[in-house]
Short mmCIF file of C-alpha atoms and ligand atoms in Angstrom, two decimals:
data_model
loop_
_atom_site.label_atom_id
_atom_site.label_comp_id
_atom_site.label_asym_id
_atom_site.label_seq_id
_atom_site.Cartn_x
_atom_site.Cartn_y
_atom_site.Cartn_z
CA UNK A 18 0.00 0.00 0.00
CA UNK A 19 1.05 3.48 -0.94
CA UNK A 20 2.59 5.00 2.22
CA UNK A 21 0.30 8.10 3.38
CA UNK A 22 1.08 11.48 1.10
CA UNK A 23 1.70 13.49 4.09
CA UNK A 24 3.47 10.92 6.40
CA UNK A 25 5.71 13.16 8.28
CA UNK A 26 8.25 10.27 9.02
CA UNK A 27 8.42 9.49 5.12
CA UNK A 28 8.70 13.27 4.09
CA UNK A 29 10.74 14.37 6.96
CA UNK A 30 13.41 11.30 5.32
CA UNK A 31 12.79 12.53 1.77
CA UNK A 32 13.60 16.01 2.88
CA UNK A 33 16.89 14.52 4.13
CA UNK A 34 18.29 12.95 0.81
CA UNK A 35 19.72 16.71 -0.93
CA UNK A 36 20.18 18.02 2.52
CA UNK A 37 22.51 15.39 3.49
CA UNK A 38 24.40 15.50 0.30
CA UNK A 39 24.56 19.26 0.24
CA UNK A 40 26.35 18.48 3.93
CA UNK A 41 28.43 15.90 2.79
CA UNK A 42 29.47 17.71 -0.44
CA UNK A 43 30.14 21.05 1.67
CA UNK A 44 32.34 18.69 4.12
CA UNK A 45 34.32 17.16 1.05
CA UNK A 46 35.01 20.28 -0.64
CA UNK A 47 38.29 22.00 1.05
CA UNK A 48 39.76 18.50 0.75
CA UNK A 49 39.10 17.49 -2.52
CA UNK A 50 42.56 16.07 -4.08
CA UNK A 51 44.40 17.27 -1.04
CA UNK A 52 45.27 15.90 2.17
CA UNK A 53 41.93 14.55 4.02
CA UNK A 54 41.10 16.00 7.36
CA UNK A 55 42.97 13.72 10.50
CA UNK A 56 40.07 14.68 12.44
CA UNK A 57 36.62 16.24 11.45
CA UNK A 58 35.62 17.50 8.24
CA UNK A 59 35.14 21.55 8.42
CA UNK A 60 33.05 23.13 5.49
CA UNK A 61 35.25 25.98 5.18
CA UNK A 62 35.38 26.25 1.47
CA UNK A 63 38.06 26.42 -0.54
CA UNK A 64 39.00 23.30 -2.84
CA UNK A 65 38.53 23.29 -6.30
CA UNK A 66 35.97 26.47 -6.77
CA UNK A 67 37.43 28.02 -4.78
CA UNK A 68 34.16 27.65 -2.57
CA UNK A 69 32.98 30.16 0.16
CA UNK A 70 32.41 28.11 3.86
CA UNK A 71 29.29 25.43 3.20
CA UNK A 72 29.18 26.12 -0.72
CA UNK A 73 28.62 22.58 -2.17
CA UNK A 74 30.08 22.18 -5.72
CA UNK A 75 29.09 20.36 -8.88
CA UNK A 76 27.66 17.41 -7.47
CA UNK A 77 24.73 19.32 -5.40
CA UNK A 78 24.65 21.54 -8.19
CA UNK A 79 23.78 18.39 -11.24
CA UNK A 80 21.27 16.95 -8.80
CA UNK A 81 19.46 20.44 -7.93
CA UNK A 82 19.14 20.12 -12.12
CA UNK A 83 17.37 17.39 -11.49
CA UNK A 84 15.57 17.45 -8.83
CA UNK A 85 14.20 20.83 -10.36
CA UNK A 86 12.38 19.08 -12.99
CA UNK A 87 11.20 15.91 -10.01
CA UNK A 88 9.87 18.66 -7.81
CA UNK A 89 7.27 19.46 -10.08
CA UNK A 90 5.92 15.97 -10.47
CA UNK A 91 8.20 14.73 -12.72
CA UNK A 92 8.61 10.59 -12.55
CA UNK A 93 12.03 11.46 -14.98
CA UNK A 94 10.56 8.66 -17.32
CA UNK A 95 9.34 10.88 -20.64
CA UNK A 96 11.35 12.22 -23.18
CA UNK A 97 10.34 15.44 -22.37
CA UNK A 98 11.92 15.40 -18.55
CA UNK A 99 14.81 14.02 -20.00
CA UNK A 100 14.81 16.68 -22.14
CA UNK A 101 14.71 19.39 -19.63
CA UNK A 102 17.42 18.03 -16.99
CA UNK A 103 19.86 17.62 -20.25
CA UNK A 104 19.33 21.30 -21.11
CA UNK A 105 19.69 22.46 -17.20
CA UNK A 106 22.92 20.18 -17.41
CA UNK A 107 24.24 22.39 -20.21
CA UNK A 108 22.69 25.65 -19.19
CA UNK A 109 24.82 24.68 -15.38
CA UNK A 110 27.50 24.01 -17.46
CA UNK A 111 27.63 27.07 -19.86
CA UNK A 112 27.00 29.45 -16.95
CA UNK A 113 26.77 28.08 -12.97
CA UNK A 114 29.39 25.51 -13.39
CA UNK A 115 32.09 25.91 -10.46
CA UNK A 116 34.20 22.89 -11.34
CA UNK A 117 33.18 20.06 -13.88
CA UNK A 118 33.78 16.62 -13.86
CA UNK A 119 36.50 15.39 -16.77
CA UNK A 120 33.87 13.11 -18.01
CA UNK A 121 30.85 15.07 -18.04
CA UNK A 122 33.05 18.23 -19.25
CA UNK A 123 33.66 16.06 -22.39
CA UNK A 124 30.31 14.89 -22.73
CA UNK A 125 29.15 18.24 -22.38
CA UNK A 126 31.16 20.16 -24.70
CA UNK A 127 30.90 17.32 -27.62
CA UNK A 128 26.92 17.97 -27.27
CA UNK A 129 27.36 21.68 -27.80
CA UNK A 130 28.19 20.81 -31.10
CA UNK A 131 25.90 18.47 -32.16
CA UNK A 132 22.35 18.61 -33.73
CA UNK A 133 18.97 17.10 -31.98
CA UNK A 134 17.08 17.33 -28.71
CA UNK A 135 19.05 17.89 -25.51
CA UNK A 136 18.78 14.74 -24.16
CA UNK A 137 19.83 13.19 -27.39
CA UNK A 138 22.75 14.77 -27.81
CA UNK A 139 24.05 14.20 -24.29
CA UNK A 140 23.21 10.24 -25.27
CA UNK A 141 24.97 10.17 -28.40
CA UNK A 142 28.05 12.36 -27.10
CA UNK A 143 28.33 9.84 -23.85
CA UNK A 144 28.41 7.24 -26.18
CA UNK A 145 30.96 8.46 -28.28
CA UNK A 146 32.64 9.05 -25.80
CA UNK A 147 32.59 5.85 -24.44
CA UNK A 148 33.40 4.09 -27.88
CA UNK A 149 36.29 6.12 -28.31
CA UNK A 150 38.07 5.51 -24.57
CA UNK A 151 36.18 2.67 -23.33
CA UNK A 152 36.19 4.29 -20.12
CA UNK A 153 33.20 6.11 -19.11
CA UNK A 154 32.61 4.90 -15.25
CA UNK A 155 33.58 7.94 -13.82
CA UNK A 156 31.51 8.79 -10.31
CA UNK A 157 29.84 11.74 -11.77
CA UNK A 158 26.06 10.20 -12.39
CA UNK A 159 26.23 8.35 -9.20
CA UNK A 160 27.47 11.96 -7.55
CA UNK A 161 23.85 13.46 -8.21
CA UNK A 162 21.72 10.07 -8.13
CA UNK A 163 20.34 10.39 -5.05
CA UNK A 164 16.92 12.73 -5.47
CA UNK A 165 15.71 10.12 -8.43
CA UNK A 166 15.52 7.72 -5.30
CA UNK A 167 12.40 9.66 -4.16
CA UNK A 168 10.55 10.11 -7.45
CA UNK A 169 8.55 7.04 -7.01
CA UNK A 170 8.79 5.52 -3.52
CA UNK A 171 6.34 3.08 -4.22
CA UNK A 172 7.85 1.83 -7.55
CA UNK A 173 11.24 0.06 -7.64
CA UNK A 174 11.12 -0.59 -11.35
CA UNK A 175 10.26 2.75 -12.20
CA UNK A 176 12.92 4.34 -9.54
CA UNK A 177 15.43 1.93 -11.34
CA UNK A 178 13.98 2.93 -14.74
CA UNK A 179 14.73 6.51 -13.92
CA UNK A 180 18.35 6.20 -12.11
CA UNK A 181 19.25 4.26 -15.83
CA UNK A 182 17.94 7.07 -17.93
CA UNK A 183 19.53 9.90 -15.72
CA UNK A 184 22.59 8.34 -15.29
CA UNK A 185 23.09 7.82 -19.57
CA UNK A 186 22.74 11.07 -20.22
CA UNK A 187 26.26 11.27 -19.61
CA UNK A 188 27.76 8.25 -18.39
CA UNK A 189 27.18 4.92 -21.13
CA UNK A 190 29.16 2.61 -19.25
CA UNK A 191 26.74 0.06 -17.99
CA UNK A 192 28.73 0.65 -14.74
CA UNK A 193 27.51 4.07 -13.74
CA UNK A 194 23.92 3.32 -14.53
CA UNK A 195 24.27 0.34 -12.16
CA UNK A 196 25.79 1.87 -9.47
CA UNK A 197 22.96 4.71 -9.61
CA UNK A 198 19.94 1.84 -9.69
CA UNK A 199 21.82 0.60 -6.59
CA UNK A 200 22.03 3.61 -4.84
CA UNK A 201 18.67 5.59 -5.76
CA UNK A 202 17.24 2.16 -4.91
CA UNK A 203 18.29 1.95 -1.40
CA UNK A 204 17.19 5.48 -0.71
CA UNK A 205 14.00 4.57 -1.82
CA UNK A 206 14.13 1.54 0.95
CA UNK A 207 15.76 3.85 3.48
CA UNK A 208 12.75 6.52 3.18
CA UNK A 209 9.97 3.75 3.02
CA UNK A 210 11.00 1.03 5.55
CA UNK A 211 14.12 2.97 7.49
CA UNK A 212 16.67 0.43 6.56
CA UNK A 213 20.38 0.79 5.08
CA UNK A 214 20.18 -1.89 2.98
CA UNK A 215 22.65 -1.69 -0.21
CA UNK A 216 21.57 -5.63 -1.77
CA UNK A 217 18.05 -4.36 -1.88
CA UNK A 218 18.30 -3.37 -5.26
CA UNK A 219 20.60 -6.42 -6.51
CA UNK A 220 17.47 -8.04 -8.73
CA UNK A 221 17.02 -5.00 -10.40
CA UNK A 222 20.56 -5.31 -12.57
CA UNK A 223 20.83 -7.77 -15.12
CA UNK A 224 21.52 -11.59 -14.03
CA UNK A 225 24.65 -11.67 -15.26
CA UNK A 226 25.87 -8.42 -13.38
CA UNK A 227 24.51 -8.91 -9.62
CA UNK A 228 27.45 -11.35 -8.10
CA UNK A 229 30.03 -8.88 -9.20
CA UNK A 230 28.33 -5.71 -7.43
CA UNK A 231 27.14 -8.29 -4.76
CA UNK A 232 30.87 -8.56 -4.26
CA UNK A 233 31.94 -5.38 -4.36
CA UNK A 234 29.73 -4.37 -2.12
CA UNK A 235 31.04 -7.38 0.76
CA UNK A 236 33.84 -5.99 0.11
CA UNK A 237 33.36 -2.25 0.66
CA UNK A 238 31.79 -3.54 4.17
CA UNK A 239 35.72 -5.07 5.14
CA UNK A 240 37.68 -3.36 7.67
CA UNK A 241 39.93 -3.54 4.80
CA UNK A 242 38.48 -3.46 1.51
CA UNK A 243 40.84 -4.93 -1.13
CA UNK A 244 39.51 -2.07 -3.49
CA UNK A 245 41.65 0.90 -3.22
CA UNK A 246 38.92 3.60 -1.86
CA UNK A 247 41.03 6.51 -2.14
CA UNK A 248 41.02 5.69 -6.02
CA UNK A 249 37.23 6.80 -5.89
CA UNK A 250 36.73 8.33 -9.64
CA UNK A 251 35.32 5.21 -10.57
CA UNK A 252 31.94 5.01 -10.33
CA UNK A 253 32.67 1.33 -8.57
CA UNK A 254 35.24 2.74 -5.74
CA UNK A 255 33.44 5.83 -5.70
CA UNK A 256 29.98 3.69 -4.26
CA UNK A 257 32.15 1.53 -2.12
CA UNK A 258 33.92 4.35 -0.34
CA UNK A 259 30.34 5.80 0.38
CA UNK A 260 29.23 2.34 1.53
CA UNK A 261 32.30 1.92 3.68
CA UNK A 262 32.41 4.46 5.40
CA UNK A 263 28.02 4.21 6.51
CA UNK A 264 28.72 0.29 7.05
CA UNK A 265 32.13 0.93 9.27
CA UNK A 266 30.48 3.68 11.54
CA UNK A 267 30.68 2.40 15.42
CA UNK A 268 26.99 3.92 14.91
CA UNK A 269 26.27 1.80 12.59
CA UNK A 270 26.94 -1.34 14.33
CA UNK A 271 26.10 -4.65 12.86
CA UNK A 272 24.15 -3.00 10.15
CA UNK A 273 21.63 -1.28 12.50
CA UNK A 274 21.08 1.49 14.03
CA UNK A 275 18.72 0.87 17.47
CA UNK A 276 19.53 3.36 19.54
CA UNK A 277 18.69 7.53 19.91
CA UNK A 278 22.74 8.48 20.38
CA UNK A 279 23.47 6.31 17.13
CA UNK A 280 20.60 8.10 15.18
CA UNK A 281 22.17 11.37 16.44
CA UNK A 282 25.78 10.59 15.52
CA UNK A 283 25.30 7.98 12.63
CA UNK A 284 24.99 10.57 9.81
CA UNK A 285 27.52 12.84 10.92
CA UNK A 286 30.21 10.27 11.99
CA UNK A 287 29.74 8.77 8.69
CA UNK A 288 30.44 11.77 6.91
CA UNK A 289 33.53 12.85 8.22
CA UNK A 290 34.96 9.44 7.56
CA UNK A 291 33.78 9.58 3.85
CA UNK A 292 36.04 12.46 3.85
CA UNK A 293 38.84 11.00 5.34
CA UNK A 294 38.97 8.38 3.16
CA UNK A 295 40.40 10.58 0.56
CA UNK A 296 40.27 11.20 -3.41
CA UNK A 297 37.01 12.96 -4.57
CA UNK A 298 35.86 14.08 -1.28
CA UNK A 299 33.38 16.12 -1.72
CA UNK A 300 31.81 13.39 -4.19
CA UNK A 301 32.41 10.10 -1.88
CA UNK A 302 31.07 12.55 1.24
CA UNK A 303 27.44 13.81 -1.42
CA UNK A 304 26.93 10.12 -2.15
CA UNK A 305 26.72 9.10 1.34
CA UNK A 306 25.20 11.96 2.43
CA UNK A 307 21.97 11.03 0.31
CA UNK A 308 21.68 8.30 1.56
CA UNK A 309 22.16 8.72 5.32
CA UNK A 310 19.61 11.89 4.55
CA UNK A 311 17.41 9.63 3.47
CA UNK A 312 17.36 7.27 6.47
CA UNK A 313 18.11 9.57 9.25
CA UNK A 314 15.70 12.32 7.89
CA UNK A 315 16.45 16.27 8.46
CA UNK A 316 15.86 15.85 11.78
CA UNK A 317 19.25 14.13 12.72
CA UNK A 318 21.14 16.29 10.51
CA UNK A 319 23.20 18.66 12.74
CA UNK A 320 21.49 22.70 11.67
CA UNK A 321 25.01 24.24 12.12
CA UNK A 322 25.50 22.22 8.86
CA UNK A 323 21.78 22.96 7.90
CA UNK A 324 22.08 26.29 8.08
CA UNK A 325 25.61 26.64 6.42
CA UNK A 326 25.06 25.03 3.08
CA UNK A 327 24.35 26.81 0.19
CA UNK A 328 25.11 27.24 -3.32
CA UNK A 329 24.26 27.57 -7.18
CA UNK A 330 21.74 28.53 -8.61
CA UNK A 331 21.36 30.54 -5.56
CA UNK A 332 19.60 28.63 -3.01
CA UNK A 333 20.21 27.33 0.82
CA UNK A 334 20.01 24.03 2.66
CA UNK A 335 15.59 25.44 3.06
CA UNK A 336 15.52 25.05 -0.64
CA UNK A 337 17.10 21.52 -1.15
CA UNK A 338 15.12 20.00 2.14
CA UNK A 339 12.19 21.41 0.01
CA UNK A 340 13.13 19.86 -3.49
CA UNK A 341 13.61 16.31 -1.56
CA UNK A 342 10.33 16.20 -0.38
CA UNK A 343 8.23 17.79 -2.86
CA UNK A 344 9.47 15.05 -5.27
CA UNK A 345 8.41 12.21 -2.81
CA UNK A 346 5.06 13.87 -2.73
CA UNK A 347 4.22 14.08 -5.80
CA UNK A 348 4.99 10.37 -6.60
CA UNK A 349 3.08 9.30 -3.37
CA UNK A 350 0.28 11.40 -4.64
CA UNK A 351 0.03 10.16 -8.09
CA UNK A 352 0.33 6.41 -6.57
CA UNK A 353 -2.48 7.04 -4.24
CA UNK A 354 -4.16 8.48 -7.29
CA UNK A 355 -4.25 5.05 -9.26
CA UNK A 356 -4.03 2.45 -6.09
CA UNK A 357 -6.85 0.13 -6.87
CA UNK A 358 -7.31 -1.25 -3.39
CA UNK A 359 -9.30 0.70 -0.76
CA UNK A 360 -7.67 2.53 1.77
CA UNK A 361 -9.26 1.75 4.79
CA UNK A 362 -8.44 5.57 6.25
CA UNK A 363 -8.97 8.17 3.26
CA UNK A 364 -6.04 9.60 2.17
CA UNK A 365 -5.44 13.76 2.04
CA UNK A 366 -5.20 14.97 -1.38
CA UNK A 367 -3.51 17.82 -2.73
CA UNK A 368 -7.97 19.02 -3.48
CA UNK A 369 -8.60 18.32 0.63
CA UNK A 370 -5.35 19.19 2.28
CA UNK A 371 -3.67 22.37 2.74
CA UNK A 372 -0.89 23.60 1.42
CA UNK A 373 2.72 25.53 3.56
CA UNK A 374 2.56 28.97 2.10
CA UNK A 375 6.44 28.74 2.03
CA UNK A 376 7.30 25.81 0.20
CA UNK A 377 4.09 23.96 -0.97
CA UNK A 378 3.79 20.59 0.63
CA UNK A 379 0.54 19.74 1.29
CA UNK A 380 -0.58 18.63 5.02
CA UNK A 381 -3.34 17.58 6.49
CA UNK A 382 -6.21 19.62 6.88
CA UNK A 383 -6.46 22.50 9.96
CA UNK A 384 -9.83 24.46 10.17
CA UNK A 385 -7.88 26.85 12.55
CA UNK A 386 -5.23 27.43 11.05
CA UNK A 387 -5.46 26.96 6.66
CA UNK A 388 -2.10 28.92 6.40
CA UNK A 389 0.20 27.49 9.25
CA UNK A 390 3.43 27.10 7.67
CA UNK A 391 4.73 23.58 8.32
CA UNK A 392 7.02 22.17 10.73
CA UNK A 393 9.75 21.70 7.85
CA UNK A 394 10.13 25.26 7.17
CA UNK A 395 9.31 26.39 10.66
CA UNK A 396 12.55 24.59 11.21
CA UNK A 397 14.66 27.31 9.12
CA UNK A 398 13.25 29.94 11.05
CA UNK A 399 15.80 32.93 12.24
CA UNK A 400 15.76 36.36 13.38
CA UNK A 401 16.38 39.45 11.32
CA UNK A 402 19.93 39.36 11.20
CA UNK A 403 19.34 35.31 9.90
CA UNK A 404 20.49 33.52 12.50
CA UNK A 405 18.34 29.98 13.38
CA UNK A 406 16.13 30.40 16.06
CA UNK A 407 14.39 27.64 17.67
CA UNK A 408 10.69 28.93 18.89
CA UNK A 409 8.78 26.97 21.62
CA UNK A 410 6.27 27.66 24.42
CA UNK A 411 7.46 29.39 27.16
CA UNK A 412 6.99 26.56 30.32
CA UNK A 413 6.32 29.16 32.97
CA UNK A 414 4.75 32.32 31.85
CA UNK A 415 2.84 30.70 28.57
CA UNK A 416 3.31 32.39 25.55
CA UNK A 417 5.62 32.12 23.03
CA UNK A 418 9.36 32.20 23.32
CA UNK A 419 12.31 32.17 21.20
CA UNK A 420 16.27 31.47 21.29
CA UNK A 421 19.19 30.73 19.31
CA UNK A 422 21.23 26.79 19.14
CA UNK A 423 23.46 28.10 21.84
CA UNK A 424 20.21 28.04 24.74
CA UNK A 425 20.83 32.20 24.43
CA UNK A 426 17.75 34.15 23.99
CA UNK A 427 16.83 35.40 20.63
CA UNK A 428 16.03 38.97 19.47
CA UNK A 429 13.14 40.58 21.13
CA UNK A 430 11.53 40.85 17.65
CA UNK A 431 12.05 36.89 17.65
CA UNK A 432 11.01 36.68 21.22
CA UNK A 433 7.69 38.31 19.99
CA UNK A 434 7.39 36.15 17.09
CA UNK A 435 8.24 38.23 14.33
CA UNK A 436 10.56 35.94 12.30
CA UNK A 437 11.84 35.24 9.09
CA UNK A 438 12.49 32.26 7.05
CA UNK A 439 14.03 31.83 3.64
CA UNK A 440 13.85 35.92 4.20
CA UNK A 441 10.57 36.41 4.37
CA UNK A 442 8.25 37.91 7.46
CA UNK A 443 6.31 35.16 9.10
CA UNK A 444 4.95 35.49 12.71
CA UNK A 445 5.11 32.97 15.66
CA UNK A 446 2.22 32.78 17.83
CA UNK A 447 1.04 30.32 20.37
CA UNK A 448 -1.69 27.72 19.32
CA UNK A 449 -4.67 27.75 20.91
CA UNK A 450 -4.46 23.79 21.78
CA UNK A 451 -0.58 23.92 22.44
CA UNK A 452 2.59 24.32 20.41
CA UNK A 453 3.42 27.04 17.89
CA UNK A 454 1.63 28.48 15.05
CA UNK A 455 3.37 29.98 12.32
CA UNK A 456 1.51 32.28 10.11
CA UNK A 457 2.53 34.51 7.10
CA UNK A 458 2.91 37.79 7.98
CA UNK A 459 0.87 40.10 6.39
MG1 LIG B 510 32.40 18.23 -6.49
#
């Protein structure tokens, strides 16, 4: 049955999937092709842009292409979507590109030059491409995989469907398309049933391919993987670094994750030690970000880090969380739309529910309060100067009450519930039956 459209615990984990890759990339950036970090990751830019502290780089960047075109409803299966990320692929490229990818640069300049629809071109010139050297594997599809995980959680065969066609638009080796079925495939598991399970998707590759990536991923799970993982260009290494360092996490222990402290450290420990491994940091730390997003969910993703990334085409960690689960949404929706079964408890709709004035999701139904912005995008709340506030209900005097990570208090214009989020004037009040009630402004 089609999990419920407005499931907080299934969007809240959607939301998660280009958050945590906009953290991990952000992490992996001032370490790309340098010396890894002996301790924690630090976003504090540099690398390869050079970036500004929490910019994330061209692999946030390709999958905010996509996920542009899944946010609006699209299941990336008609020639037409297709058509659209391939021009926003070349449009990144001709203008918002920080650094490109050797691969996809090629790709991407040998389709400037040729004749047809966008996503034809990028086919043909991948494929030339990969006649000509034989070696088109590189990491870059599986780098910006992760949102096509959520654009139909209820669908394996259409999730794998898509992570084939998006990955081919630049990469032909059979290779990279795999390793993206794999991986969008367990963030689809991860944000339906909470499990990290990287085999789930193993019948979904051709017979004759599934005991060689069964392998490589037994081996990624090693103490000592015989693959060399700082080698991680390769689409192959590049997956097993990921997996290595989720799997090897002390808060991951014996592939589960059971207690609070391990859902609060899991994601982040894991990400510094995709870092640390070395090579294509920024890439190996995205790719496991995704998916650790897409278990953990926003909530368990630290908002120093939340708050910090940001990057082309102009938008902040708000926007991403947004793109995540506005994708997930819309496939849950149009699967509801078709189930044939009846749901014993009727479903909201996007015709009977209401909508966030800030970023669209529909929620359930509030006669109260048809305009509360939800909890999501309460979350990104700050004062006027933009720093996070946290708003809650003050435990003695009632009321509302507001104040910053630290435990300091906020503004008194936050205090008051005059906020901001993604810049905008919103206002805090207390609801009548308890908790806060955010409201646009004017
Ligand atoms: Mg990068």
């Amino acid at each position: 049955m089609t999990p419920d459209p407005v499931s907080f615990d299934v969007l809240d984990r959607a939301s998660g999937v280009l958050l945590g890759q906009a953290c991990g990339d952000a992490l992996g950036v001032p370490y790309e092709f340098d010396y890894p970090p002996e301790g924690e990751a630090e976003m504090r830019g540099g690398g390869l842009g050079p970036y500004a502290p929490g910019e994330w780089s061209d692999d946030t960047q390709m999958a905010i292409c996509v996920a542009r075109v899944s946010e609006r409803g699209g299941a990336l299966d008609t020639e037409a979507e297709l058509d659209e990320i391939a021009a926003a692929f070349e449009e990144w490229f001709a203008r918002g590109a920080t650094d490109v990818g050797a691969q996809t640069r090629t790709v991407l300049g040998d389709a400037a030059r040729m004749q047809g629809s966008p996503s034809a071109r990028l086919v043909a010139a991948s494929e030339q491409l990969h006649t000509r050297t034989g070696k088109t594997a590189g990491n870059g599809a599986l780098m910006r995989t992760g949102v096509v995980g959520l654009v139909a959680l209820t669908d394996r065969e259409a999730t794998a469907r898509a992570a084939t066609a998006v990955a081919r638009l630049t990469h032909a080796d059979p290779l990279a398309a795999e390793s993206c079925v794999l991986w969008s495939e367990a963030i689809r598991v991860a944000v339906t049933e909470e499990r990290l399970d990287l085999r789930s998707g193993l019948d979904l590759l051709p017979e004759d391919r599934r005991d060689r990536w069964a392998a490589w991923i037994t081996d990624a799970e090693s103490e000592r993987p015989v693959a060399d993982l700082q080698n991680n260009g390769f689409t192959v290494t590049a997956f097993q670094a990921a997996w290595h360092a989720i799997f090897r996490s002390p808060f991951f222990s014996a592939g589960q994750i059971t207690e609070y402290d391990h859902m609060v450290s899991h994601l982040p420990d894991a990400l510094h030690r995709a870092v640390r491994i070395g090579g294509d940091t920024d890439t190996v730390a995205a790719i496991a970000g995704a998916l650790l997003g897409a278990r953990h969910g926003t909530r368990y993703i630290p908002r120093e880090w939340a708050f910090a990334v940001h990057g082309w085409p102009g938008v902040r960690g708000i926007d991403v969380s947004r793109m995540g689960r506005r994708t997930a949404q819309h496939g849950l929706f149009e699967a509801a739309s078709t189930e044939t079964e009846t749901a014993e408890v009727a479903l909201t709709t996007p015709e009977t529910g209401q909508t966030c004035p800030v970023c669209g999701t529909v929620n359930r139904q509030l006669e109260r309060y048809p305009d509360q912005v939800c909890l999501w995008c309460v979350a990104w709340a700050t004062d006027e100067t933009g720093r996070g506030v946290l708003l809650f209900n003050a435990s003695f005097s009632g009321g509302l009450d507001a104040q910053y990570d630290d435990g300091t208090p906020a503004t008194p214009a936050a205090r008051s519930g005059r906020i901001l989020i993604g810049g905008r004037r919103y206002y805090a009040q207390e609801a009548r039956f308890g908790g806060i009630v955010v409201l646009p402004a004017d």
